[in-house]
Amino acid sequence: MKTTNIFRALLLGFTLAAFTGCGEDLEKADYDRVHTPETLPAVTTVSAEAFGIVAKATLSVTVPEGVTVKESGFALGTTPDADPTAPTTRVIMINNMTPGEAVTTSLTNLTSGTKYYIKAFATVEGGIAYGEVKEFTATDDYGYTADYAADFTDPAAVSADFKAVKLGNTVNPFTLVPLDGMFGPGAGYGFSSSVFAPDFYQTGNASIASYDENNLLTYEADFTGKNFPTVTVGAFNIAAFFGQNYPTNPGSFDVLLSESPITTADELSAATRIGTCTFSTNPSDTDKFQYKVVTYDVPLQFDVKCYITIHNHATFVNGGNGGNFGMFVDHFELSSLKKKTAQ
């Protein structure tokens, strides 16, 4: 009887040990499967290049089947061992990227004379995968130079460069009209989306029907090979004329980028708006003609051929009942960063 009990105890001990051992083996196998290099993404720091105190960096991430990337991006620091979890490391996140696709981002607010180290990373359930370390030095030897400037003193040339499209319930599309400096810093000619072009300006008719100035002025640009390009637009808004006051309808315009020309109102929503300029509400008697020059950065995904569209929102409402007489564009310039020439 005693021998049987001892045998049973030994058998139970072996059984428990066997089950416990299996549990440990399974947990270890799961751990190894998650943390083996085969299940981590293949991360590549494709390139990193400075253009003065800004830079571009490109990464790509190839993901094994069944593995989900939680976060991806760059770790940027002043030492080669920059860690995205360290408080002194600057992290630039790039999420929702397509596996295997190279993605480029911009790095701004760099300090001239500082050497930077950057590496791509991707985090998964099992840890963090890194790309190789790249290095670059920020400098102050780059500056913006114009690549194209519309010559509004040459009506034939500027008319050939721009295309006007009239949308919605409009009377006049953008039209090239003589300015003669009468509204401010006009350079001889300018594009207008306005009742002044030509109806009101030529006839002085203040009882024209209500309409919305919803017009487009488009320029086909090529940013291939350009570094951090910008778009500059100069325009002035006519808030009132002949002593009339329009306090609640400031003129405004958007600057849009698109891969194909915009020809309908439905296509506006698919374009990328890089900036909006709004003129003052309730202008005083001294600023009925408000002039503004705005400059907007071109996103990196448009470093190719694309279309720049100025979308005018100035409105005119019947006679002296309120509204806005429209907007004139008399300055348009494309610039990019270039290395300064030695003096």
Short mmCIF file of C-alpha atoms in Angstrom, two decimals:
data_model
loop_
_atom_site.label_atom_id
_atom_site.label_comp_id
_atom_site.label_asym_id
_atom_site.label_seq_id
_atom_site.Cartn_x
_atom_site.Cartn_y
_atom_site.Cartn_z
CA MET A 1 0.00 0.00 0.00
CA LYS A 2 2.81 2.35 0.98
CA THR A 3 4.74 1.42 -2.16
CA THR A 4 1.70 2.18 -4.33
CA ASN A 5 1.26 5.64 -2.82
CA ILE A 6 4.90 6.45 -3.38
CA PHE A 7 4.59 5.32 -6.99
CA ARG A 8 1.51 7.51 -7.47
CA ALA A 9 3.29 10.53 -5.99
CA LEU A 10 6.28 10.02 -8.25
CA LEU A 11 4.01 9.65 -11.28
CA LEU A 12 2.13 12.84 -10.42
CA GLY A 13 5.41 14.71 -9.99
CA PHE A 14 6.70 13.59 -13.36
CA THR A 15 3.38 14.55 -14.98
CA LEU A 16 3.39 18.04 -13.48
CA ALA A 17 7.01 18.54 -14.44
CA ALA A 18 6.24 17.47 -17.97
CA PHE A 19 3.32 19.90 -18.28
CA THR A 20 5.31 22.71 -16.71
CA GLY A 21 8.21 22.08 -19.05
CA CYS A 22 5.89 22.17 -22.09
CA GLY A 23 4.49 25.51 -20.93
CA GLU A 24 7.93 27.01 -20.61
CA ASP A 25 8.96 25.67 -24.02
CA LEU A 26 5.84 27.12 -25.66
CA GLU A 27 6.35 30.55 -24.12
CA LYS A 28 10.00 30.58 -25.12
CA ALA A 29 9.09 29.50 -28.65
CA ASP A 30 6.57 32.33 -28.93
CA TYR A 31 9.13 34.80 -27.60
CA ASP A 32 11.79 33.63 -30.03
CA ARG A 33 9.36 33.73 -32.94
CA VAL A 34 8.45 37.36 -32.20
CA HIS A 35 12.00 38.53 -31.59
CA THR A 36 13.89 36.73 -34.34
CA PRO A 37 15.37 38.98 -37.04
CA GLU A 38 13.24 37.24 -39.67
CA THR A 39 10.09 38.81 -38.20
CA LEU A 40 11.45 42.35 -37.92
CA PRO A 41 11.00 44.77 -40.85
CA ALA A 42 13.92 45.46 -43.17
CA VAL A 43 14.51 49.18 -42.69
CA THR A 44 16.67 51.24 -45.06
CA THR A 45 17.88 54.79 -44.55
CA VAL A 46 17.99 55.51 -48.25
CA SER A 47 19.52 58.98 -48.17
CA ALA A 48 19.96 62.17 -46.16
CA GLU A 49 21.14 65.44 -47.69
CA ALA A 50 21.32 68.99 -46.39
CA PHE A 51 20.50 72.15 -48.34
CA GLY A 52 21.65 74.82 -45.96
CA ILE A 53 19.69 74.65 -42.70
CA VAL A 54 17.07 72.28 -44.11
CA ALA A 55 17.49 68.71 -45.32
CA LYS A 56 15.73 65.81 -47.00
CA ALA A 57 15.77 62.22 -45.75
CA THR A 58 14.35 59.10 -47.40
CA LEU A 59 13.47 55.73 -45.89
CA SER A 60 11.88 52.47 -46.96
CA VAL A 61 10.46 49.62 -44.88
CA THR A 62 9.90 46.05 -46.09
CA VAL A 63 7.57 44.14 -43.79
CA PRO A 64 7.47 40.31 -43.40
CA GLU A 65 4.10 38.66 -43.94
CA GLY A 66 1.91 38.79 -40.85
CA VAL A 67 3.91 41.56 -39.16
CA THR A 68 2.31 44.93 -38.44
CA VAL A 69 4.39 48.09 -38.20
CA LYS A 70 3.21 50.28 -35.34
CA GLU A 71 5.38 53.33 -36.00
CA SER A 72 8.08 54.33 -38.43
CA GLY A 73 10.23 57.37 -39.04
CA PHE A 74 13.65 58.85 -38.38
CA ALA A 75 15.76 59.34 -35.28
CA LEU A 76 17.82 62.52 -35.66
CA GLY A 77 20.58 63.56 -33.29
CA THR A 78 24.09 64.90 -32.97
CA THR A 79 25.62 61.53 -32.07
CA PRO A 80 25.72 58.36 -34.20
CA ASP A 81 23.73 56.34 -31.63
CA ALA A 82 20.55 58.46 -31.79
CA ASP A 83 17.74 56.44 -30.18
CA PRO A 84 14.05 57.29 -30.89
CA THR A 85 13.26 56.53 -27.22
CA ALA A 86 15.88 58.95 -25.87
CA PRO A 87 14.63 62.37 -24.71
CA THR A 88 17.45 64.19 -26.53
CA THR A 89 16.62 62.59 -29.89
CA ARG A 90 14.41 64.37 -32.39
CA VAL A 91 11.90 61.92 -33.86
CA ILE A 92 10.25 62.51 -37.23
CA MET A 93 7.28 60.16 -37.57
CA ILE A 94 6.21 58.76 -40.96
CA ASN A 95 3.18 56.52 -40.54
CA ASN A 96 0.67 54.88 -42.88
CA MET A 97 3.40 54.30 -45.45
CA THR A 98 3.21 51.62 -48.11
CA PRO A 99 5.64 48.73 -47.40
CA GLY A 100 8.60 48.75 -49.76
CA GLU A 101 7.89 52.29 -50.96
CA ALA A 102 10.56 54.95 -50.47
CA VAL A 103 9.20 57.97 -48.59
CA THR A 104 10.96 61.33 -48.32
CA THR A 105 10.44 63.92 -45.60
CA SER A 106 11.86 67.34 -44.86
CA LEU A 107 14.00 68.25 -41.87
CA THR A 108 13.77 71.88 -40.79
CA ASN A 109 15.02 74.14 -37.99
CA LEU A 110 18.56 72.79 -38.24
CA THR A 111 21.51 74.69 -36.80
CA SER A 112 24.18 75.88 -39.19
CA GLY A 113 27.58 74.30 -38.55
CA THR A 114 26.11 71.28 -36.73
CA LYS A 115 26.80 67.73 -37.85
CA TYR A 116 23.71 65.51 -37.69
CA TYR A 117 23.27 61.75 -37.63
CA ILE A 118 20.04 60.18 -38.80
CA LYS A 119 18.71 56.65 -39.09
CA ALA A 120 15.35 55.22 -40.07
CA PHE A 121 13.43 52.96 -37.70
CA ALA A 122 10.26 50.89 -37.53
CA THR A 123 8.62 49.47 -34.40
CA VAL A 124 6.67 46.19 -34.30
CA GLU A 125 5.30 44.01 -31.53
CA GLY A 126 8.69 42.41 -31.05
CA GLY A 127 10.92 45.47 -30.94
CA ILE A 128 12.54 48.13 -33.12
CA ALA A 129 14.34 47.66 -36.42
CA TYR A 130 16.88 50.25 -37.60
CA GLY A 131 18.38 51.34 -40.87
CA GLU A 132 21.97 52.39 -41.28
CA VAL A 133 23.21 55.73 -39.96
CA LYS A 134 23.61 58.63 -42.41
CA GLU A 135 25.24 61.93 -41.61
CA PHE A 136 25.13 65.49 -42.94
CA THR A 137 26.14 68.97 -41.82
CA ALA A 138 23.84 71.99 -41.85
CA THR A 139 25.37 75.11 -43.38
CA ASP A 140 24.45 78.68 -44.25
CA ASP A 141 25.65 78.56 -47.86
CA TYR A 142 22.21 78.09 -49.48
CA GLY A 143 19.67 80.77 -50.34
CA TYR A 144 16.43 81.17 -52.32
CA THR A 145 16.73 82.19 -55.97
CA ALA A 146 13.91 82.79 -58.43
CA ASP A 147 13.41 80.08 -61.06
CA TYR A 148 10.51 81.87 -62.76
CA ALA A 149 8.94 85.29 -62.37
CA ALA A 150 5.98 86.40 -64.44
CA ASP A 151 6.72 89.57 -66.36
CA PHE A 152 3.48 91.50 -66.06
CA THR A 153 4.92 94.31 -68.18
CA ASP A 154 4.84 91.91 -71.16
CA PRO A 155 1.16 91.02 -71.73
CA ALA A 156 1.87 88.58 -74.57
CA ALA A 157 4.37 86.54 -72.57
CA VAL A 158 2.36 86.38 -69.37
CA SER A 159 -0.86 85.51 -71.23
CA ALA A 160 0.90 82.54 -72.81
CA ASP A 161 2.03 81.26 -69.40
CA PHE A 162 -1.31 81.30 -67.58
CA LYS A 163 -4.69 79.73 -68.26
CA ALA A 164 -7.93 81.14 -66.89
CA VAL A 165 -10.96 78.99 -66.02
CA LYS A 166 -14.36 80.39 -65.06
CA LEU A 167 -16.37 78.36 -62.54
CA GLY A 168 -19.89 78.67 -61.19
CA ASN A 169 -22.13 81.70 -61.56
CA THR A 170 -19.48 84.16 -62.65
CA VAL A 171 -19.47 87.12 -64.97
CA ASN A 172 -15.79 87.59 -65.71
CA PRO A 173 -12.98 85.04 -65.55
CA PHE A 174 -9.42 86.07 -64.80
CA THR A 175 -8.53 88.51 -67.55
CA LEU A 176 -5.27 90.32 -68.27
CA VAL A 177 -6.02 94.02 -67.93
CA PRO A 178 -3.95 97.23 -67.89
CA LEU A 179 -3.34 98.57 -64.38
CA ASP A 180 -1.01 101.54 -64.91
CA GLY A 181 -0.31 101.53 -61.18
CA MET A 182 -3.73 103.03 -60.44
CA PHE A 183 -4.58 100.61 -57.60
CA GLY A 184 -1.19 100.37 -55.95
CA PRO A 185 2.04 98.63 -56.98
CA GLY A 186 0.68 97.29 -60.26
CA ALA A 187 3.42 96.58 -62.81
CA GLY A 188 1.64 97.76 -65.93
CA TYR A 189 -0.65 94.74 -66.30
CA GLY A 190 -2.24 92.19 -64.01
CA PHE A 191 -4.70 89.34 -64.04
CA SER A 192 -8.06 90.30 -62.59
CA SER A 193 -11.03 88.28 -61.44
CA SER A 194 -13.17 91.33 -60.96
CA VAL A 195 -16.17 93.27 -62.13
CA PHE A 196 -13.55 95.81 -63.21
CA ALA A 197 -12.38 93.43 -65.91
CA PRO A 198 -13.79 94.81 -68.02
CA ASP A 199 -17.46 95.69 -67.34
CA PHE A 200 -17.45 97.92 -64.28
CA TYR A 201 -14.10 99.57 -64.90
CA GLN A 202 -15.02 100.50 -68.45
CA THR A 203 -18.70 101.40 -67.99
CA GLY A 204 -19.01 102.47 -64.35
CA ASN A 205 -22.13 100.32 -64.04
CA ALA A 206 -22.80 99.80 -60.31
CA SER A 207 -26.12 97.96 -60.68
CA ILE A 208 -24.78 94.71 -62.11
CA ALA A 209 -26.49 91.52 -60.89
CA SER A 210 -25.14 89.59 -57.93
CA TYR A 211 -22.56 86.88 -58.65
CA ASP A 212 -19.75 84.90 -57.10
CA GLU A 213 -16.22 85.46 -58.36
CA ASN A 214 -15.20 81.81 -58.33
CA ASN A 215 -12.43 81.72 -60.89
CA LEU A 216 -9.12 79.93 -61.44
CA LEU A 217 -5.78 81.07 -62.78
CA THR A 218 -3.40 78.17 -63.53
CA TYR A 219 0.31 77.88 -64.23
CA GLU A 220 2.05 74.64 -65.24
CA ALA A 221 5.23 74.26 -63.16
CA ASP A 222 8.11 71.81 -63.21
CA PHE A 223 9.83 71.37 -59.83
CA THR A 224 11.95 68.41 -60.92
CA GLY A 225 15.39 68.75 -59.35
CA LYS A 226 14.37 71.85 -57.36
CA ASN A 227 15.20 72.00 -53.67
CA PHE A 228 12.43 73.12 -51.31
CA PRO A 229 10.56 75.21 -53.92
CA THR A 230 8.17 78.01 -52.97
CA VAL A 231 5.29 79.85 -54.68
CA THR A 232 4.91 83.61 -54.22
CA VAL A 233 1.74 85.48 -55.22
CA GLY A 234 1.19 89.22 -55.03
CA ALA A 235 -2.39 90.48 -55.30
CA PHE A 236 -4.54 93.37 -54.25
CA ASN A 237 -8.18 93.36 -53.32
CA ILE A 238 -10.64 96.12 -54.18
CA ALA A 239 -12.93 96.28 -51.17
CA ALA A 240 -14.91 99.34 -52.30
CA PHE A 241 -15.02 101.95 -55.01
CA PHE A 242 -16.78 105.21 -55.72
CA GLY A 243 -17.32 105.87 -52.01
CA GLN A 244 -19.19 102.61 -51.34
CA ASN A 245 -18.37 100.50 -48.28
CA TYR A 246 -18.43 96.69 -48.12
CA PRO A 247 -17.79 95.72 -44.49
CA THR A 248 -18.51 91.98 -44.31
CA ASN A 249 -17.13 90.33 -47.45
CA PRO A 250 -13.34 90.36 -47.58
CA GLY A 251 -11.74 89.03 -50.72
CA SER A 252 -9.54 85.92 -50.48
CA PHE A 253 -7.73 83.40 -52.63
CA ASP A 254 -6.33 79.89 -52.27
CA VAL A 255 -3.15 78.54 -53.84
CA LEU A 256 -3.64 74.92 -54.92
CA LEU A 257 -1.39 72.20 -56.34
CA SER A 258 -2.58 69.31 -58.47
CA GLU A 259 -1.17 66.65 -60.76
CA SER A 260 -3.53 67.61 -63.57
CA PRO A 261 -5.18 70.92 -64.49
CA ILE A 262 -8.38 71.83 -62.64
CA THR A 263 -11.21 72.52 -65.04
CA THR A 264 -14.33 71.97 -62.90
CA ALA A 265 -15.49 72.90 -59.41
CA ASP A 266 -15.64 69.20 -58.44
CA GLU A 267 -11.88 68.86 -59.00
CA LEU A 268 -11.04 71.52 -56.41
CA SER A 269 -11.51 69.16 -53.45
CA ALA A 270 -8.92 66.71 -54.81
CA ALA A 271 -6.22 69.40 -55.07
CA THR A 272 -3.74 70.19 -52.29
CA ARG A 273 -4.22 73.65 -50.80
CA ILE A 274 -0.84 75.03 -49.71
CA GLY A 275 -2.12 78.38 -48.49
CA THR A 276 -4.99 80.86 -48.22
CA CYS A 277 -4.71 84.64 -48.27
CA THR A 278 -7.62 86.65 -46.82
CA PHE A 279 -7.91 90.41 -47.03
CA SER A 280 -9.23 92.54 -44.19
CA THR A 281 -12.85 92.64 -43.14
CA ASN A 282 -14.38 96.11 -42.84
CA PRO A 283 -11.49 97.99 -44.44
CA SER A 284 -11.05 101.63 -43.56
CA ASP A 285 -11.21 104.44 -46.08
CA THR A 286 -7.43 104.29 -46.35
CA ASP A 287 -7.16 100.61 -47.27
CA LYS A 288 -9.94 100.03 -49.78
CA PHE A 289 -7.21 98.74 -52.05
CA GLN A 290 -5.33 96.18 -49.96
CA TYR A 291 -2.12 94.65 -51.33
CA LYS A 292 -0.55 91.43 -50.04
CA VAL A 293 2.39 89.26 -51.06
CA VAL A 294 2.36 85.69 -49.71
CA THR A 295 4.87 82.85 -50.08
CA TYR A 296 4.01 79.18 -49.55
CA ASP A 297 6.20 76.07 -49.42
CA VAL A 298 5.65 73.35 -52.01
CA PRO A 299 5.20 69.88 -50.38
CA LEU A 300 7.85 67.34 -51.29
CA GLN A 301 5.39 65.11 -53.17
CA PHE A 302 5.10 67.86 -55.79
CA ASP A 303 8.81 67.89 -56.63
CA VAL A 304 7.73 67.06 -60.19
CA LYS A 305 5.65 68.62 -62.92
CA CYS A 306 2.39 69.91 -61.47
CA TYR A 307 -0.20 72.66 -61.79
CA ILE A 308 -0.40 75.72 -59.55
CA THR A 309 -3.88 77.21 -59.34
CA ILE A 310 -4.95 80.52 -57.81
CA HIS A 311 -8.59 80.16 -56.78
CA ASN A 312 -10.29 83.52 -56.25
CA HIS A 313 -13.10 83.92 -53.70
CA ALA A 314 -13.87 87.63 -54.09
CA THR A 315 -17.60 88.35 -54.36
CA PHE A 316 -19.69 91.19 -55.70
CA VAL A 317 -23.22 91.88 -54.55
CA ASN A 318 -25.60 94.19 -56.41
CA GLY A 319 -24.67 97.86 -56.29
CA GLY A 320 -24.06 99.28 -52.83
CA ASN A 321 -25.62 96.39 -50.89
CA GLY A 322 -22.34 94.80 -49.86
CA GLY A 323 -19.73 92.58 -51.42
CA ASN A 324 -16.30 92.86 -52.92
CA PHE A 325 -15.21 94.20 -56.27
CA GLY A 326 -12.59 91.56 -56.88
CA MET A 327 -8.91 90.82 -56.91
CA PHE A 328 -5.93 91.54 -59.17
CA VAL A 329 -2.84 89.30 -59.38
CA ASP A 330 0.21 91.29 -60.42
CA HIS A 331 3.09 89.21 -59.02
CA PHE A 332 3.87 85.49 -59.41
CA GLU A 333 7.21 83.86 -58.69
CA LEU A 334 8.66 80.38 -58.19
CA SER A 335 11.89 80.02 -56.19
CA SER A 336 14.06 77.23 -54.79
CA LEU A 337 17.14 76.79 -52.63
CA LYS A 338 20.47 77.01 -54.43
CA LYS A 339 24.03 77.07 -53.22
CA LYS A 340 25.34 80.58 -52.91
CA THR A 341 28.08 81.56 -55.31
CA ALA A 342 31.44 82.46 -53.83
CA GLN A 343 32.04 86.20 -53.61
#
